[in-house]
Amino acid sequence: MEKLKFEFKMRGSTDGKTNILCITSIETPDERKFILPDELQQASLHTVISNNEIFSKVKKSITKRNQFRKIWMTVTDKIREVYLDEEENLQFRDYYLEELTIDNNTTNESAQTTTLEKLVEKLIESNRKSDEKPIEKIAKELTINKFNNKTQNASQWLNEFEDECNRFNVTQDEKKIKLLKLFLEKSCIDWYECVLIKLTINSQWLDWKKRFCDTFANKGWNPIRYAINFKYQTGSLIEYALRKEKLMLETRKSIDVSTLIDLIAVGLPNYVTDKIDRNTLIETEDLYNELGKLEHLTNKKKPDIPKKVNEQGFKLKTPCTICKEKLNKVRFHPLESCWYKDAQEKEKKINNSFIAIETDEQNPKN
């Protein structure tokens, strides 16, 4: 045989959610038609055909379910080896294909079967569309915060967004792109509108993902510096610890638990951490449990800190009284080295001398 006619058809998967390109039958030049069994119809199994240039054109021609094309292909050595035996019987994977015998009865049955298949596929398709949730309803169920490009790691946030999309079977690029807009805030929405004009809603998700990471990926140290240097000031100890943990996880999700506990603890006052046994902390929840027991320490105005001594044990600086009286300014330097000290003493001497003169004038010696 010099050529064979392959019938390509787009069929629905067993779950009805995706489309699969299949090779349903092979026809010879003498109009004999051979049917492939269902388990051998998937085009990806026919590597000899899928590697052919004609196959790429077939894929572009068949995009919707139930569309089909019958294509003649020259029988090359590779095709002959796969689909024909030595006697030119049609086969595939050591399985001889069944020849379809056509008569009036079978034609009617085949037509009825085809019609029934189309009705079933349409029913499955309509049920699938009715089961799909609106974008707004899916957005309410996603357990992810909106992106605002402040302290969040862009790549890490986008990976979490994709995980949530997969959890709710949001696999279509167009649907992902629409859903993304509902999880952006402030200037990020302006970015979305600009990219929408450039790429349109029918573009690929990978293009949006690349532009998102290129735009918002923070290559500087500010978020990390802020997260590490974040320390307890006032208020609840547990609220501080939760905020610190969130900042650290936003910058690096893969951080190990021990390091995370240490970074949270160093931001606490020493009088708090000194009361916690570090060896008993396995998870961050263990640290929160200990902090809950020590919340009463934060209610004191000066908990466990001696007067004029800070928490490191150093004496606190006191303002210079001369500068405060003379200039009404608070300056921290030793009283002995104050520049106004000598001027103050000279002023006192002058005032004393005037007082002495006035006394002599009032009480002259006889």
Coordinates of C-alpha atoms in Angstrom, one line a residue:
M1 CA 0.0 0.0 0.0
E2 CA 1.2 3.4 -0.9
K3 CA -1.0 5.4 1.4
L4 CA -3.5 5.1 4.2
K5 CA -6.4 7.4 5.3
F6 CA -6.4 8.2 9.1
E7 CA -9.5 9.5 10.8
F8 CA -8.8 12.1 13.5
K9 CA -11.5 13.0 16.0
M10 CA -11.7 15.2 19.1
R11 CA -13.4 13.2 21.8
G12 CA -14.3 13.9 25.5
S13 CA -12.4 12.2 28.3
T14 CA -14.2 9.8 30.7
D15 CA -14.9 12.6 33.2
G16 CA -16.1 14.9 30.5
K17 CA -13.9 17.8 31.6
T18 CA -11.1 17.7 28.9
N19 CA -10.8 17.0 25.2
I20 CA -8.6 14.3 23.7
L21 CA -7.5 14.0 20.1
C22 CA -7.9 10.4 18.9
I23 CA -7.3 8.3 15.8
T24 CA -10.6 6.4 15.5
S25 CA -10.1 4.4 12.2
I26 CA -7.7 3.7 9.3
E27 CA -9.0 3.3 5.7
T28 CA -7.2 1.7 2.8
P29 CA -7.2 3.0 -0.9
D30 CA -9.8 0.3 -1.8
E31 CA -12.2 1.8 0.8
R32 CA -11.8 -0.8 3.4
K33 CA -12.2 0.7 6.9
F34 CA -10.6 -0.6 10.1
I35 CA -11.6 0.5 13.6
L36 CA -9.2 1.0 16.5
P37 CA -10.4 -0.1 19.9
D38 CA -11.1 2.7 22.5
E39 CA -8.0 2.0 24.5
L40 CA -5.7 2.5 21.5
Q41 CA -7.4 5.6 20.0
Q42 CA -5.5 8.3 21.9
A43 CA -3.3 10.1 19.4
S44 CA -0.4 10.4 21.9
L45 CA 0.0 6.6 21.6
H46 CA 0.6 6.9 17.9
T47 CA 4.1 8.4 18.1
V48 CA 4.9 7.7 14.4
I49 CA 1.9 9.8 13.4
S50 CA 2.2 12.5 16.0
N51 CA 5.8 13.2 14.9
N52 CA 4.7 13.8 11.4
E53 CA 4.3 17.4 10.0
I54 CA 0.8 16.6 8.9
F55 CA -0.2 16.0 12.5
S56 CA 0.6 19.6 13.6
K57 CA -1.8 20.8 10.9
V58 CA -4.5 18.4 12.1
K59 CA -4.2 19.7 15.7
K60 CA -4.8 23.3 14.5
S61 CA -7.8 22.1 12.4
I62 CA -9.5 20.2 15.2
T63 CA -10.1 22.4 18.3
K64 CA -13.7 21.5 19.4
R65 CA -15.3 18.3 20.6
N66 CA -16.7 16.0 17.9
Q67 CA -14.8 17.7 15.1
F68 CA -13.0 15.2 12.8
R69 CA -10.7 15.1 9.8
K70 CA -9.9 12.2 7.4
I71 CA -6.3 12.6 6.2
W72 CA -4.3 10.6 3.6
M73 CA -0.8 9.8 4.7
T74 CA 2.0 8.2 2.6
V75 CA 3.1 4.9 4.0
T76 CA 6.7 5.4 5.0
D77 CA 8.9 2.6 6.4
K78 CA 8.1 3.6 9.9
I79 CA 4.4 3.7 9.3
R80 CA 4.5 0.3 7.5
E81 CA 6.5 -1.2 10.4
V82 CA 3.8 0.0 13.0
Y83 CA 0.5 -0.5 11.1
L84 CA 1.2 -3.2 8.5
D85 CA 2.4 -6.8 8.9
E86 CA 4.3 -8.7 6.2
E87 CA 1.0 -9.5 4.5
E88 CA -0.2 -5.9 4.6
N89 CA -2.8 -6.7 7.2
L90 CA -3.6 -3.6 9.3
Q91 CA -2.5 -3.8 12.9
F92 CA -1.4 -1.7 15.9
R93 CA 0.7 -2.9 18.8
D94 CA 0.3 -6.5 17.8
Y95 CA -3.4 -6.1 17.6
Y96 CA -5.2 -6.8 14.3
L97 CA -7.7 -4.1 13.6
E98 CA -11.4 -4.9 13.1
E99 CA -12.7 -4.3 9.6
L100 CA -16.0 -2.4 9.4
T101 CA -18.5 -4.1 7.1
I102 CA -21.0 -1.6 5.8
D103 CA -24.6 -2.6 4.8
N104 CA -28.0 -0.9 5.2
N105 CA -28.6 -2.2 8.7
T106 CA -25.2 -1.4 10.0
T107 CA -25.4 2.0 8.4
N108 CA -28.6 2.8 10.2
E109 CA -27.2 1.5 13.5
S110 CA -24.0 3.4 13.1
A111 CA -26.0 6.6 12.4
Q112 CA -28.2 6.0 15.4
T113 CA -25.1 5.3 17.6
T114 CA -23.4 8.5 16.4
T115 CA -26.5 10.6 17.1
L116 CA -26.8 9.0 20.6
E117 CA -23.1 9.7 21.3
K118 CA -23.6 13.3 20.3
L119 CA -26.6 13.7 22.6
V120 CA -24.7 12.1 25.5
E121 CA -21.7 14.3 25.0
K122 CA -23.9 17.4 24.8
L123 CA -25.6 16.4 28.0
I124 CA -22.2 15.9 29.7
E125 CA -21.0 19.2 28.4
S126 CA -24.1 21.0 29.7
N127 CA -23.9 19.4 33.1
R128 CA -20.2 20.3 33.3
K129 CA -21.0 24.0 32.5
S130 CA -23.9 24.0 35.0
D131 CA -21.6 22.6 37.7
E132 CA -19.0 25.3 37.2
K133 CA -19.0 28.0 39.9
P134 CA -18.9 31.7 39.0
I135 CA -15.6 33.4 39.4
E136 CA -16.9 35.6 42.3
K137 CA -18.1 32.6 44.3
I138 CA -14.8 30.8 43.8
A139 CA -12.9 33.9 45.0
K140 CA -14.8 33.9 48.3
E141 CA -13.7 30.3 49.0
L142 CA -10.0 30.8 48.2
T143 CA -7.9 30.8 51.4
I144 CA -5.3 33.4 50.3
N145 CA -4.8 37.1 51.1
K146 CA -4.9 39.8 48.4
F147 CA -1.6 40.9 46.9
N148 CA -0.5 44.5 47.6
N149 CA 3.2 44.5 46.8
K150 CA 4.3 45.6 50.3
T151 CA 5.8 42.9 52.4
Q152 CA 4.7 39.8 50.4
N153 CA 7.1 37.7 48.2
A154 CA 5.6 37.9 44.7
S155 CA 6.8 34.5 43.5
Q156 CA 5.7 32.8 46.7
W157 CA 2.3 34.4 46.6
L158 CA 1.7 33.5 43.0
N159 CA 2.6 29.8 43.7
E160 CA 0.0 29.8 46.5
F161 CA -2.5 31.4 44.1
E162 CA -1.9 28.6 41.6
D163 CA -2.3 26.0 44.3
E164 CA -5.6 27.4 45.3
C165 CA -6.7 27.5 41.6
N166 CA -5.8 23.8 41.2
R167 CA -7.7 23.0 44.4
F168 CA -10.9 24.4 42.9
N169 CA -10.2 22.9 39.4
V170 CA -9.6 26.4 37.9
T171 CA -7.3 25.2 35.1
Q172 CA -8.4 27.3 32.1
D173 CA -6.0 30.2 31.4
E174 CA -8.8 32.7 30.8
K175 CA -10.5 31.8 34.1
K176 CA -7.2 32.1 36.1
I177 CA -6.5 35.6 34.6
K178 CA -10.0 36.8 35.5
L179 CA -9.7 35.4 39.0
L180 CA -6.3 37.1 39.5
K181 CA -7.9 40.5 39.2
L182 CA -10.1 39.8 42.3
F183 CA -6.9 39.2 44.4
L184 CA -5.0 42.4 43.6
E185 CA -5.1 45.7 45.5
K186 CA -4.1 49.4 44.9
S187 CA -1.4 49.9 42.3
C188 CA -1.5 46.2 41.4
I189 CA -4.9 46.7 39.8
D190 CA -3.4 49.3 37.5
W191 CA -0.7 46.8 36.5
Y192 CA -3.4 44.3 35.7
E193 CA -5.3 46.8 33.4
C194 CA -2.1 47.6 31.6
V195 CA -1.2 44.0 30.9
L196 CA -4.8 43.2 29.9
I197 CA -4.5 45.9 27.2
K198 CA -1.2 44.4 26.0
L199 CA -2.0 40.7 26.1
T200 CA -5.8 40.5 26.2
I201 CA -7.9 38.1 28.2
N202 CA -7.3 35.3 25.7
S203 CA -3.6 35.1 26.3
Q204 CA -1.7 32.3 28.0
W205 CA -1.4 32.2 31.8
L206 CA 2.4 31.6 31.6
D207 CA 2.8 35.1 29.9
W208 CA 0.9 36.7 32.8
K209 CA 2.9 34.8 35.4
K210 CA 6.2 35.9 33.9
R211 CA 5.2 39.6 33.7
F212 CA 3.9 39.4 37.3
C213 CA 7.1 38.1 38.7
D214 CA 9.2 40.4 36.6
T215 CA 7.2 43.4 37.9
F216 CA 6.7 42.7 41.6
A217 CA 9.6 40.4 42.5
N218 CA 11.6 42.4 45.1
K219 CA 15.3 41.9 44.5
G220 CA 16.3 44.2 47.4
W221 CA 16.8 43.6 51.1
N222 CA 14.2 45.9 52.5
P223 CA 11.4 43.2 53.2
I224 CA 13.9 40.8 54.7
R225 CA 15.6 43.6 56.8
Y226 CA 12.2 44.8 58.0
A227 CA 11.0 41.3 58.9
I228 CA 14.2 40.4 60.8
N229 CA 14.5 43.7 62.7
F230 CA 10.8 43.7 63.7
K231 CA 10.7 43.8 67.5
Y232 CA 8.2 43.9 70.3
Q233 CA 7.2 47.4 71.4
T234 CA 4.0 47.3 73.4
G235 CA 0.8 45.3 73.6
S236 CA 0.2 41.5 73.5
L237 CA 3.2 39.2 73.3
I238 CA 1.3 36.7 71.2
E239 CA 0.2 39.3 68.7
Y240 CA 3.8 40.4 68.2
A241 CA 4.9 36.8 67.7
L242 CA 2.2 36.0 65.2
R243 CA 3.0 39.2 63.2
K244 CA 6.7 38.4 63.2
E245 CA 6.1 34.8 62.0
K246 CA 3.9 36.1 59.2
L247 CA 6.6 38.5 58.1
M248 CA 9.3 35.9 58.1
L249 CA 7.1 33.3 56.2
E250 CA 6.2 35.9 53.6
T251 CA 9.9 36.5 52.8
R252 CA 10.9 32.9 52.9
K253 CA 8.3 30.1 53.2
S254 CA 11.0 27.3 53.4
I255 CA 12.6 28.6 56.7
D256 CA 13.0 25.9 59.3
V257 CA 11.0 26.0 62.5
S258 CA 14.0 26.3 64.9
T259 CA 15.4 29.3 63.1
L260 CA 11.9 30.9 63.0
I261 CA 11.5 30.4 66.7
D262 CA 14.9 32.0 67.4
L263 CA 14.1 35.0 65.2
I264 CA 10.8 35.6 67.0
A265 CA 12.4 35.2 70.4
V266 CA 15.3 37.7 69.8
G267 CA 12.7 40.4 69.1
L268 CA 11.2 40.0 72.6
P269 CA 12.4 41.8 75.7
N270 CA 15.1 40.0 77.6
Y271 CA 13.0 39.9 80.8
V272 CA 10.5 37.8 78.8
T273 CA 12.8 35.4 77.0
D274 CA 14.9 34.7 80.1
K275 CA 11.8 33.1 81.7
I276 CA 11.4 30.6 78.8
D277 CA 13.3 27.3 78.5
R278 CA 14.6 27.3 74.8
N279 CA 15.0 23.5 74.8
T280 CA 11.3 22.9 75.3
L281 CA 10.3 24.8 72.1
I282 CA 9.7 22.4 69.2
E283 CA 7.0 24.2 67.3
T284 CA 6.0 27.9 67.2
E285 CA 2.9 26.9 69.1
D286 CA 5.0 25.9 72.0
L287 CA 6.5 29.5 72.1
Y288 CA 2.9 31.0 71.9
N289 CA 1.9 28.8 74.8
E290 CA 4.8 30.1 76.9
L291 CA 4.1 33.7 75.9
G292 CA 0.5 33.3 77.0
K293 CA 1.7 32.6 80.5
L294 CA 3.9 35.7 80.5
E295 CA 1.4 38.2 79.2
H296 CA 1.0 39.7 82.8
L297 CA 4.5 41.0 82.6
T298 CA 3.6 43.5 79.9
N299 CA 0.9 45.1 82.1
K300 CA 3.5 46.5 84.5
K301 CA 4.8 50.0 83.7
K302 CA 8.4 49.1 84.4
P303 CA 8.6 45.3 84.8
D304 CA 11.6 44.0 86.5
I305 CA 13.8 47.0 85.5
P306 CA 15.6 48.9 88.3
K307 CA 15.3 52.7 88.4
K308 CA 17.8 54.5 86.1
V309 CA 19.0 51.2 84.7
N310 CA 17.9 49.8 81.3
E311 CA 17.2 46.1 80.5
Q312 CA 20.9 45.6 79.5
G313 CA 22.1 46.7 82.9
F314 CA 23.6 50.1 81.8
K315 CA 22.8 53.3 83.7
L316 CA 20.3 55.6 81.9
K317 CA 21.6 59.0 80.9
T318 CA 20.2 62.1 82.8
P319 CA 19.8 65.5 81.1
C320 CA 22.1 68.4 82.0
T321 CA 20.3 70.7 84.5
I322 CA 22.3 73.8 83.4
C323 CA 21.3 73.5 79.8
K324 CA 17.7 72.9 80.8
E325 CA 17.6 76.0 83.0
K326 CA 19.6 78.2 80.7
L327 CA 18.4 77.2 77.3
N328 CA 15.3 75.2 78.1
K329 CA 16.8 72.3 76.1
V330 CA 17.4 68.7 77.0
R331 CA 21.0 67.7 76.4
F332 CA 22.7 64.6 77.7
H333 CA 26.3 65.2 78.8
P334 CA 28.1 65.3 82.1
L335 CA 27.4 68.3 84.3
E336 CA 31.2 68.9 84.8
S337 CA 31.8 69.3 81.0
C338 CA 28.9 71.7 80.3
W339 CA 30.1 74.7 78.3
Y340 CA 27.7 77.0 80.2
K341 CA 29.0 76.0 83.6
D342 CA 31.9 78.5 83.7
A343 CA 29.7 81.3 82.3
Q344 CA 27.2 80.6 85.0
E345 CA 29.9 80.8 87.7
K346 CA 31.2 84.1 86.3
E347 CA 27.7 85.5 86.3
K348 CA 27.3 84.5 89.9
K349 CA 30.6 86.2 90.8
I350 CA 29.6 89.4 89.0
N351 CA 26.2 89.4 90.7
N352 CA 27.8 88.8 94.1
S353 CA 30.2 91.8 93.5
F354 CA 27.3 94.1 92.6
I355 CA 25.5 93.0 95.8
A356 CA 28.7 93.7 97.8
I357 CA 29.0 97.3 96.3
E358 CA 25.3 98.0 97.0
T359 CA 25.8 96.9 100.6
D360 CA 28.9 99.1 101.0
E361 CA 27.0 102.1 99.7
Q362 CA 24.1 101.5 102.0
N363 CA 26.3 101.0 105.0
P364 CA 29.4 103.3 104.6
K365 CA 32.0 103.2 107.4
N366 CA 32.2 106.3 109.6

